[in-house]
Short mmCIF file of C-alpha atoms in Angstrom, two decimals:
data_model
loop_
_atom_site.label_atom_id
_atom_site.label_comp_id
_atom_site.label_asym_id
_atom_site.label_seq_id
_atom_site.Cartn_x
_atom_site.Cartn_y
_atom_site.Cartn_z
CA UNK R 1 0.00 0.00 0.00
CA UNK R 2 3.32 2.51 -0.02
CA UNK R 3 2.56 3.40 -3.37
CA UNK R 4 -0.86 4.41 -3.30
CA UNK R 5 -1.22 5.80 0.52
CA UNK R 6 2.75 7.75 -0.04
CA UNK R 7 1.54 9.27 -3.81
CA UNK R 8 5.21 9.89 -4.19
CA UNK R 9 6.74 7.30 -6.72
CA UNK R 10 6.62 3.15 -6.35
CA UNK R 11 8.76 1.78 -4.52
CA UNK R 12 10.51 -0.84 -7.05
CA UNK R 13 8.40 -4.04 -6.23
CA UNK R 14 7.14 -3.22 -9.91
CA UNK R 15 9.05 -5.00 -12.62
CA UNK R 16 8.12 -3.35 -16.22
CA UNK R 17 4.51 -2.65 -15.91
CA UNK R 18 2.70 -1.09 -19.30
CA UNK R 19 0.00 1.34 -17.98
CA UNK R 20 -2.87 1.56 -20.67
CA UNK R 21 -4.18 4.98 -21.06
CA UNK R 22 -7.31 6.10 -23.20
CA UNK R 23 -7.64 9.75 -23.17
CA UNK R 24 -10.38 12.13 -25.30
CA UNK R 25 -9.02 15.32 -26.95
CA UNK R 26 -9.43 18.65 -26.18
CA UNK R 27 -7.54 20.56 -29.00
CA UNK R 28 -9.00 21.64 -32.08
CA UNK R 29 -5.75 21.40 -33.98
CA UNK R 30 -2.57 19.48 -34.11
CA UNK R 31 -1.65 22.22 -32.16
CA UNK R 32 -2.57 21.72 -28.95
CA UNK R 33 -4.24 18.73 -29.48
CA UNK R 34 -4.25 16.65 -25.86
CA UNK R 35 -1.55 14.08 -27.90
CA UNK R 36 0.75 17.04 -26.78
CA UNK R 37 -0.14 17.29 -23.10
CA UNK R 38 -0.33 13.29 -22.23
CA UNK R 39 3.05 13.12 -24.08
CA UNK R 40 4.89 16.00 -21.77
CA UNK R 41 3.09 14.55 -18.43
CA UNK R 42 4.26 10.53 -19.32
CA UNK R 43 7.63 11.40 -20.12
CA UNK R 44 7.72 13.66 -17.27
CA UNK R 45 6.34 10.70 -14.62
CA UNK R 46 8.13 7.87 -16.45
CA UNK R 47 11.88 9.81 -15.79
CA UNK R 48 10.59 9.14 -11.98
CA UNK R 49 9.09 5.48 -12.71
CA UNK R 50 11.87 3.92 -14.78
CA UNK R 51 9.87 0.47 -14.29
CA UNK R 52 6.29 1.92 -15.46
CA UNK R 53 5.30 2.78 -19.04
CA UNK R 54 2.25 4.55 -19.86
CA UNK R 55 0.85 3.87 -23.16
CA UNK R 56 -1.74 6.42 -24.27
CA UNK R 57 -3.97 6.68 -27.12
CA UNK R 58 -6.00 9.79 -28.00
CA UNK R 59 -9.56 9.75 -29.50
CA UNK R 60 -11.92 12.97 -30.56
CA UNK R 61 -14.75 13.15 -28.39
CA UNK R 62 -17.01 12.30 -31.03
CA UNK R 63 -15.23 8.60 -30.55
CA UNK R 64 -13.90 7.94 -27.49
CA UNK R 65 -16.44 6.91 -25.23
CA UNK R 66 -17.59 4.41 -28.28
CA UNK R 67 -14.06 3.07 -28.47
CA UNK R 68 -13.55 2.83 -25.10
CA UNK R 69 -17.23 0.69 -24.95
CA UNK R 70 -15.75 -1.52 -27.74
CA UNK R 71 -12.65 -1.98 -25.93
CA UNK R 72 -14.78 -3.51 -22.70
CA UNK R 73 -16.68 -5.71 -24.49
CA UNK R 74 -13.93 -7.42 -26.14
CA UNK R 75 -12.18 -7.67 -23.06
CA UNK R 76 -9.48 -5.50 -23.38
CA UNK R 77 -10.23 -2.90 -21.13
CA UNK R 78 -7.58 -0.03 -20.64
CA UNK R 79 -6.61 0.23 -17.28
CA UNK R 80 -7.36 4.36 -17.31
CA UNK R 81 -10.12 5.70 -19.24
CA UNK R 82 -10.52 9.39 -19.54
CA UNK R 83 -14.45 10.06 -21.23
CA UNK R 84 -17.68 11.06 -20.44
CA UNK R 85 -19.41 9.16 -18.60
CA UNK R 86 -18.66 6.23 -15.95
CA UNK R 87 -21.65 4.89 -14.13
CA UNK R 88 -22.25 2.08 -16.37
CA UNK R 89 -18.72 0.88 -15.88
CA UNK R 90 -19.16 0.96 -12.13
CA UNK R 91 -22.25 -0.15 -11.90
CA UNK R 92 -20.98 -3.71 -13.41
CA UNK R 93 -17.90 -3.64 -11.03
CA UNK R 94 -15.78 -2.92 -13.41
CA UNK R 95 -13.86 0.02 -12.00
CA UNK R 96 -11.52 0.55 -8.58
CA UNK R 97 -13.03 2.82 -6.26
CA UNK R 98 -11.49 5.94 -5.44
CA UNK R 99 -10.17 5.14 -2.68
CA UNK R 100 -8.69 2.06 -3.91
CA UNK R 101 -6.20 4.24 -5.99
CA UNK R 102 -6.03 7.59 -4.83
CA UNK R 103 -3.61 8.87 -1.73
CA UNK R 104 -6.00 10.65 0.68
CA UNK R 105 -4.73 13.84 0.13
CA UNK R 106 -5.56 13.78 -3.73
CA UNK R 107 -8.82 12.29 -3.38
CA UNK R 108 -9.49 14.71 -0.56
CA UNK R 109 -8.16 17.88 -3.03
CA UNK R 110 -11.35 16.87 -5.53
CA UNK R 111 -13.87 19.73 -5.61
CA UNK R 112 -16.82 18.73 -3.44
CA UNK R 113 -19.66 19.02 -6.42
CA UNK R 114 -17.15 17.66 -8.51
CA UNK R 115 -16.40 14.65 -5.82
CA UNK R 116 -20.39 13.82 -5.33
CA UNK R 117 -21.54 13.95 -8.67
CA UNK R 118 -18.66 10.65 -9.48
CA UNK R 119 -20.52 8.80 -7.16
CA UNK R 120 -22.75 5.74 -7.48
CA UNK R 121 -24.79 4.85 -4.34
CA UNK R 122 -22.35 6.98 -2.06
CA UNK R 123 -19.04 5.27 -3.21
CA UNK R 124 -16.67 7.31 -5.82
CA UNK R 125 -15.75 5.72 -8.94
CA UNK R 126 -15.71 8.81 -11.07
CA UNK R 127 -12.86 10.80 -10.79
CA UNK R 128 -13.51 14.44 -11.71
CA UNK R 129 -10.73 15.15 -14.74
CA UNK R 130 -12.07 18.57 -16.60
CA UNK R 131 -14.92 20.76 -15.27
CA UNK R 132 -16.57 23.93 -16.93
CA UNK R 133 -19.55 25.80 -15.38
CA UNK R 134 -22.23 28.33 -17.80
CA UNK R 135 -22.47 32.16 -17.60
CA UNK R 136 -24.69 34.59 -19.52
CA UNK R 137 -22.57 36.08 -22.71
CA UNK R 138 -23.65 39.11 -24.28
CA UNK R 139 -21.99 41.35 -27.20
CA UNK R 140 -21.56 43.96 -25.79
CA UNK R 141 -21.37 46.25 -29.44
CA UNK R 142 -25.27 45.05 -29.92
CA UNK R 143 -26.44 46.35 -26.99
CA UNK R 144 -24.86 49.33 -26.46
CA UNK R 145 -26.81 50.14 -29.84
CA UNK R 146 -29.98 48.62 -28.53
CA UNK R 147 -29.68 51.20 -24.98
CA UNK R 148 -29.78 47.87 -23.19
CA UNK R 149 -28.41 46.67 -19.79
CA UNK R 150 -27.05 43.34 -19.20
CA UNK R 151 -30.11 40.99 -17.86
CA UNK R 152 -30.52 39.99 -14.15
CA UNK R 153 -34.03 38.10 -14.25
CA UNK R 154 -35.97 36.70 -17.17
CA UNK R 155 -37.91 39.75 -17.74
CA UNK R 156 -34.79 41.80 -18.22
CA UNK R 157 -33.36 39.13 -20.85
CA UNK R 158 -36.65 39.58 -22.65
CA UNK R 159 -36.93 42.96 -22.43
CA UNK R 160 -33.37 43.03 -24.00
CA UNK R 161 -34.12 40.57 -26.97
CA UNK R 162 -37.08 42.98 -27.62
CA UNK R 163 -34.59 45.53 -27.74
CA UNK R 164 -32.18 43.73 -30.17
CA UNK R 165 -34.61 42.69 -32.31
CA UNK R 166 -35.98 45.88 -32.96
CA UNK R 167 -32.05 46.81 -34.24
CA UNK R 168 -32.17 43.84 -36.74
CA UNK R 169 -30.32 41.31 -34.43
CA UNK R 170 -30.25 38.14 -36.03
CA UNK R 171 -30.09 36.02 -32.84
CA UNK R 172 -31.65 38.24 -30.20
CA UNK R 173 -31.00 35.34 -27.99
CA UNK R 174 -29.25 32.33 -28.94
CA UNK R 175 -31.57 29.07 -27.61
CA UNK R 176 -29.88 25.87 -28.79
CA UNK R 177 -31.90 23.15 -28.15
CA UNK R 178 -30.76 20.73 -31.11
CA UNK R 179 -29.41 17.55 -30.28
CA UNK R 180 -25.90 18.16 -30.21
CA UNK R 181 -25.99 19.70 -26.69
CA UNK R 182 -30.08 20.10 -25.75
CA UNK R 183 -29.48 19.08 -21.93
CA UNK R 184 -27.29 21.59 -20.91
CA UNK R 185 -29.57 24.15 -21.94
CA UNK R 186 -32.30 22.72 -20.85
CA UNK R 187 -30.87 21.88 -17.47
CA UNK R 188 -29.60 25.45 -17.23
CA UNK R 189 -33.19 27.05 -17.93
CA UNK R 190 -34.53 24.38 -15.29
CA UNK R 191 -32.08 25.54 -12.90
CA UNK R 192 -32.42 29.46 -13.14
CA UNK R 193 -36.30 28.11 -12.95
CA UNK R 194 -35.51 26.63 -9.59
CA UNK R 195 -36.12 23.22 -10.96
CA UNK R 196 -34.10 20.53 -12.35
CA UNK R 197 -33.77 17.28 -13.52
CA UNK R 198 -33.99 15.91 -10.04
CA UNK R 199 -35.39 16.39 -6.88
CA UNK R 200 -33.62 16.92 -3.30
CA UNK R 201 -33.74 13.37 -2.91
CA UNK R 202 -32.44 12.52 -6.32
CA UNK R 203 -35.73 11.34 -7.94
CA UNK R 204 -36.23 12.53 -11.50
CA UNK R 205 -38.99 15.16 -11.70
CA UNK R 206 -38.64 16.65 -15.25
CA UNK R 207 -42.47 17.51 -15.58
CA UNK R 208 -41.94 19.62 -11.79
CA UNK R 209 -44.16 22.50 -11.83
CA UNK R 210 -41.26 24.83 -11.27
CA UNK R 211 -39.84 23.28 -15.11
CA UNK R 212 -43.28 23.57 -16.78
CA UNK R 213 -43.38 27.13 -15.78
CA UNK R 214 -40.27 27.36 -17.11
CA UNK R 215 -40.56 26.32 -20.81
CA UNK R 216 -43.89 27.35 -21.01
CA UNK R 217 -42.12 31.17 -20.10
CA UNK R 218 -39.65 30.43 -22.69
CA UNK R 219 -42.20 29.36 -25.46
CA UNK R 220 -44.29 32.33 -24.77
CA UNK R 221 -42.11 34.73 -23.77
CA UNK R 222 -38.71 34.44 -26.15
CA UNK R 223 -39.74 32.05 -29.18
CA UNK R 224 -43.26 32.88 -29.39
CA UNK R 225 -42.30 36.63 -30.16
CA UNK R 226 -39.99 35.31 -32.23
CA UNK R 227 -36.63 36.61 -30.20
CA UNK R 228 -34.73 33.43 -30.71
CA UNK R 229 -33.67 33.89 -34.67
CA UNK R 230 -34.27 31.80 -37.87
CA UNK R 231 -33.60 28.86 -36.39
CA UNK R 232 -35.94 27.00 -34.33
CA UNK R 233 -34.85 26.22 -31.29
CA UNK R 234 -35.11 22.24 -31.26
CA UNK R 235 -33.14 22.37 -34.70
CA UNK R 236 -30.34 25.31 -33.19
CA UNK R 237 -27.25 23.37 -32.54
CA UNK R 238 -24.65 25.09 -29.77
CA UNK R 239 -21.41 24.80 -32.04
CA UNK R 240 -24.05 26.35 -34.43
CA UNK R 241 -24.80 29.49 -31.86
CA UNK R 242 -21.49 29.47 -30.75
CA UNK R 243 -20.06 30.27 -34.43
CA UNK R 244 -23.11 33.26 -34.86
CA UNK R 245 -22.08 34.92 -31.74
CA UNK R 246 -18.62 35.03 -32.84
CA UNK R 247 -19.92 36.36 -36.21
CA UNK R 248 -21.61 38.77 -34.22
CA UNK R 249 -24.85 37.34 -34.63
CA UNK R 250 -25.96 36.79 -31.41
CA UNK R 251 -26.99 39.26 -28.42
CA UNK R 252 -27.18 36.60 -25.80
CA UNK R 253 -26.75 33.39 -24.57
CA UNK R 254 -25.67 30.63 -22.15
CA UNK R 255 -21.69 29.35 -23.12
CA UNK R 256 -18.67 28.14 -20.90
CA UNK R 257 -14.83 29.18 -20.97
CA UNK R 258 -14.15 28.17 -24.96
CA UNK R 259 -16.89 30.94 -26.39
CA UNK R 260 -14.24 33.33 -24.98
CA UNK R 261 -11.32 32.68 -27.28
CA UNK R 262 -13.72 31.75 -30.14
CA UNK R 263 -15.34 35.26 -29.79
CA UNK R 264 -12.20 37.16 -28.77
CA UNK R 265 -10.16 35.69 -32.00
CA UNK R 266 -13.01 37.04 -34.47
CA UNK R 267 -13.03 40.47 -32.68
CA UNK R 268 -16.19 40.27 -31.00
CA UNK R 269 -16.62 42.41 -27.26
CA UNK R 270 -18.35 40.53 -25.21
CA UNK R 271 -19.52 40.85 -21.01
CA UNK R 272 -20.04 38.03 -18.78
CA UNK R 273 -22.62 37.73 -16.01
CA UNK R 274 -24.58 35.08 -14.07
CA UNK R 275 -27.59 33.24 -15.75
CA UNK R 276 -30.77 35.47 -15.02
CA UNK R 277 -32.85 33.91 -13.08
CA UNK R 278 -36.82 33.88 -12.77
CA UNK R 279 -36.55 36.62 -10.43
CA UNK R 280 -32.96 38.14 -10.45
CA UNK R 281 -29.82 36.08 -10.66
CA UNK R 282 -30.08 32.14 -10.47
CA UNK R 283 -28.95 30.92 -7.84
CA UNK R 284 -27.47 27.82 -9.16
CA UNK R 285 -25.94 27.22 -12.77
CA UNK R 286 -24.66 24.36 -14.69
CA UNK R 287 -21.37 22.26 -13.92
CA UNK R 288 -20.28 19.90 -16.13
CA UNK R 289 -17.54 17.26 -15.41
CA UNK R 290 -15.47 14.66 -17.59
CA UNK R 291 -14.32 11.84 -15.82
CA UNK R 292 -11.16 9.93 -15.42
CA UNK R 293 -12.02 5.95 -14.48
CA UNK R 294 -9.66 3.11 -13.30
CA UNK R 295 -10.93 -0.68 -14.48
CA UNK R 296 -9.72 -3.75 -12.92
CA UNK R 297 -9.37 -5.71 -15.44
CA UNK R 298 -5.58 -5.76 -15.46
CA UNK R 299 -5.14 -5.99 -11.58
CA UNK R 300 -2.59 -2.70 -12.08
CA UNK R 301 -4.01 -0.94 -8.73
CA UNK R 302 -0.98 0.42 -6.91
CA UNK R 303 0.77 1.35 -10.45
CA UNK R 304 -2.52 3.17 -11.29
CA UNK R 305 -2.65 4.57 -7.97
CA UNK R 306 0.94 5.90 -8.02
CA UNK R 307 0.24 7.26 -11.96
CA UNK R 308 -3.03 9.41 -11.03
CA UNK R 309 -1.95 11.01 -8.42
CA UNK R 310 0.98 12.60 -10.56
CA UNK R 311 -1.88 12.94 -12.73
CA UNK R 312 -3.61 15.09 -10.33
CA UNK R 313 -0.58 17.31 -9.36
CA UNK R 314 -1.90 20.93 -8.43
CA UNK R 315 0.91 21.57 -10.98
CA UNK R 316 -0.39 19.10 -13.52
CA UNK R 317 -4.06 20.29 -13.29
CA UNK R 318 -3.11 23.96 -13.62
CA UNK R 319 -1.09 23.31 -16.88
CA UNK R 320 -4.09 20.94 -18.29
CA UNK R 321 -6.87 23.82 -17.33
CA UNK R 322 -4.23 26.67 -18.97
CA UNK R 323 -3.91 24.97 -21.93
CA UNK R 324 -7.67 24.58 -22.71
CA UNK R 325 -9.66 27.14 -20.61
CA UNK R 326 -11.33 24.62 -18.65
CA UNK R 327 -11.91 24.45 -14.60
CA UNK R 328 -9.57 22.65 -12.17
CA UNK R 329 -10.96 20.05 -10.70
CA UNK R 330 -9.40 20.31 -7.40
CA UNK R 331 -9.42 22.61 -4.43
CA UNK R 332 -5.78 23.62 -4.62
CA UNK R 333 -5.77 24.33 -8.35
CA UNK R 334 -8.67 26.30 -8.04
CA UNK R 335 -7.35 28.53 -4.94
CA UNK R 336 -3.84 28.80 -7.16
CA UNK R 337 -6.08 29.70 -10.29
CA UNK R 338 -8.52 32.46 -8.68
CA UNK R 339 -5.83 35.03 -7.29
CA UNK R 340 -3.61 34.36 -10.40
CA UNK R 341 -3.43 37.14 -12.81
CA UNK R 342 -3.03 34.97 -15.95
CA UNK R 343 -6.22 33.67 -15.25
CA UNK R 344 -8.66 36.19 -14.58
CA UNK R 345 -10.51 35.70 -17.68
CA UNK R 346 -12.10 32.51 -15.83
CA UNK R 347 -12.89 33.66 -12.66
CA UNK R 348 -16.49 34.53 -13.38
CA UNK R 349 -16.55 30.54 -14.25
CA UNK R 350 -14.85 29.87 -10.91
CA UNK R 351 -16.85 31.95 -8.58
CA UNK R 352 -20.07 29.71 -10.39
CA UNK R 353 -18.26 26.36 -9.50
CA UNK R 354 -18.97 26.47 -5.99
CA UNK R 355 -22.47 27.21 -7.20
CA UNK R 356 -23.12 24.40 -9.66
CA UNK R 357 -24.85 21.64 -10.30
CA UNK R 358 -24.25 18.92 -12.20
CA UNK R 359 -26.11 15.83 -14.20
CA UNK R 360 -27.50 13.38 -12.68
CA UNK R 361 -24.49 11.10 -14.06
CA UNK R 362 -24.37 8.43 -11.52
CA UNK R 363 -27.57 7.05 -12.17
CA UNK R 364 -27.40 4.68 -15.04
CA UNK R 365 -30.59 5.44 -16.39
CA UNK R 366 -29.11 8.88 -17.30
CA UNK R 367 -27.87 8.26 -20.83
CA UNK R 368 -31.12 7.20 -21.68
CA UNK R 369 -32.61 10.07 -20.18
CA UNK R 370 -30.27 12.05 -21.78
CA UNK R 371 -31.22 10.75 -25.32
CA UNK R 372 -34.34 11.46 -24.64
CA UNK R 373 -33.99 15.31 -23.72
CA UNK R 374 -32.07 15.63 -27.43
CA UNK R 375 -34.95 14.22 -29.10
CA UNK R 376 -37.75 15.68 -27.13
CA UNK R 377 -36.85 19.31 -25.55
CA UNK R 378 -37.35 21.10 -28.74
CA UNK R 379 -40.81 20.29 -29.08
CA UNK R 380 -41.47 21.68 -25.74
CA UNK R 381 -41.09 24.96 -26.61
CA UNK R 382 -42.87 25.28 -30.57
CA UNK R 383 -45.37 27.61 -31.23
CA UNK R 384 -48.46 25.58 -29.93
CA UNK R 385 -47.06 23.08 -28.03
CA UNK R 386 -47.83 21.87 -24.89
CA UNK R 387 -44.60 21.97 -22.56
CA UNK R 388 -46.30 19.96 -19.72
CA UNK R 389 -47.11 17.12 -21.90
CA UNK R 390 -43.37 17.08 -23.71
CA UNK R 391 -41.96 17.41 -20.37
CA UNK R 392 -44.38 14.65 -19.04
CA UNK R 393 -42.78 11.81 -21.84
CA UNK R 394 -39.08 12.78 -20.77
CA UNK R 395 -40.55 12.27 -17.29
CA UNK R 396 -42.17 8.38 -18.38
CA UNK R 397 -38.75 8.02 -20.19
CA UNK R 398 -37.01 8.65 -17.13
CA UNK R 399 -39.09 6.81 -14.59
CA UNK R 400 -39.07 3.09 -17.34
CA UNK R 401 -34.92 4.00 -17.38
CA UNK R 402 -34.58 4.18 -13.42
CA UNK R 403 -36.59 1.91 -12.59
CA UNK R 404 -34.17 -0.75 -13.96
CA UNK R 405 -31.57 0.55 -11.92
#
């Protein structure tokens, strides 16, 4: 147990261990694609660990999770898997706890939402890698020439698309909710709604009063008046929004830390504030989390162990956060990162961490949940539709999905 209670090298009982690595990327060019980053940290680490390797293959996200599925099935499980989800992995046994691997001090360094949202039944199998949280971006240009005021509550962000419309704003406000990324804006509107996908006791409640206000306020209110551009909503995809507003398309909407450069490298001033809220600021706003997992499969505990919690350096975190605008995921990376100068451009995402709240990602029923958001949401807020009764099938969805759990 030296090597995984001391977190500070193994002690030699190892003799030539190959650490399998799957890891999703994070650049958007050969650049500073995350090939880069895993390369640095391994060679750094092995030049410590002469008798551990660490093999690592990089996958876009648009493939990793799917490769890393395929991999499990065929028996061949990596013994690290950095992706998007975990709970179905843990949920069949498959993974080492957190505590199996981690020295106390790392696992203790975690970021408490961060921490409880890798959980499954009160036992930690995710391990919190990348985090982002969701602020309110507005060009500023647009509405300094609509006289407007950056919104607090939902009648100030509609009084404000009313505004930009009225100058010809293509996208008074931005409202993707095609299926590329439909449940983080819809879980964002549920929040500022003081709803959610859950309940306090963690029991899916999708059709809540508090969300069927909501989207019935956003179909009436914002789409209905036609303040949400040319798109419709349930066909608006957020790379597609994201790309207007740095066109300088867009007056508002909901984005996390990589809408900055985007917007900043096509010239576009833009203000950051906290999601408006039903009345006044939300209270709570999105966090979103990839996760870092740890299968059994190759019975490589203590060299796993020993590996992740160089991984999860406060120096290592820092440089992996730098390098793509993304949150730490632990305490003393995010104390470093919210007095340091170089990165005061996230501290409005910061500050929101301690506010978040994240998907409901340790239930397994989520994905299909999930799925079922994507497909759905959209409808919810057409001209004419009912929200209560789109809202009530995601809720039947969810309720056939967790019951199996």
């Amino acid at each position: 147990m030296t090597a995984v209670l001391g977190g500070c090298g193994l002690t030699g009982d190892s003799d030539g261990v190959t650490l399998k690595l799957v890891a999703a990327d994070y650049g958007d060019s050969k650049d500073n694609s995350s090939r880069k980053y895993w390369d640095e940290l391994v060679e750094s680490y092995e030049a410590k660990n002469p008798d551990v390797q660490v093999d690592v293959t990089v996958y876009s996200w648009n493939d990793v999770d799917r490769k890393v599925r395929e991999m499990v099935e065929a028996g061949e499980a990596p013994d690290m898997a950095q992706i998007g989800a975990y709970s179905d992995y843990a949920d069949k046994e498959l993974l080492y706890r957190a505590d199996d691997v981690l020295s106390i001090p790392v696992q203790a360094d975690f970021v408490s939402q961060l921490a409880a949202a890798g959980q499954v039944n009160g036992v930690q199998y995710g391990l919190p890698f990348a985090a982002s949280t969701r602020v309110l971006f507005y060009n500023k240009t647009l509405f300094d020439k609509a006289g407007v005021q950056p919104p607090k509550s939902w009648d100030d962000l509609a009084e404000a698309a009313e505004a930009l419309e009225e100058k010809g704003v293509k996208y008074p406000y931005a409202l993707p909710l095609g299926a590329e990324e439909a449940q983080a804006e819809t879980m964002q509107w549920m929040l500022s709604g003081e709803g959610g996908y859950t309940d306090d006791v963690g029991t899916y409640s999708v059709d809540s009063p508090q969300n069927v206000t909501t989207f019935t306020w956003l179909r009436d209110e914002l789409v209905g008046k036609g303040l949400t551009g040319p798109v419709a909503p349930g066909k608006l995809n957020r790379a597609d929004a994201f790309a207007a507003f740095a066109a300088g398309d867009v007056g508002m909407l909901n984005g996390h830390p990589s809408l900055m450069k985007m917007a900043s490298d096509k010239g576009v001033k833009y203000g950051m504030v906290t999601t408006p809220g039903i009345d006044g600021e939300s209270k709570n706003t999105l966090g979103v989390s990839d996760w870092m997992t740890a299968f059994k499969k190759n019975g490589h505990r203590d060299e796993i162990g020993d590996f992740l919690d160089f991984v999860y350096s406060e120096e290592n975190v820092l440089d992996f956060s730098r390098e793509y605008d993304l949150l730490p995921v632990t305490t003393s990376a995010s104390r470093t990162m919210s007095t340091a100068p170089e990165d005061e451009n996230l501290k409005p995402f910061l500050d929101e961490l301690l506010l978040s709240e994240l998907y409901p990602v340790g239930k397994t029923s989520w994905a299909s949940v999930s799925a079922d958001v994507k497909k759905r949401i959209g409808q919810a807020v057409a001209t004419g539709a009912s929200p209560k009764e789109v809202l009530g099938q995601i809720q039947a969805t969810a309720m056939k999905a967790g019951s199996a759990e």
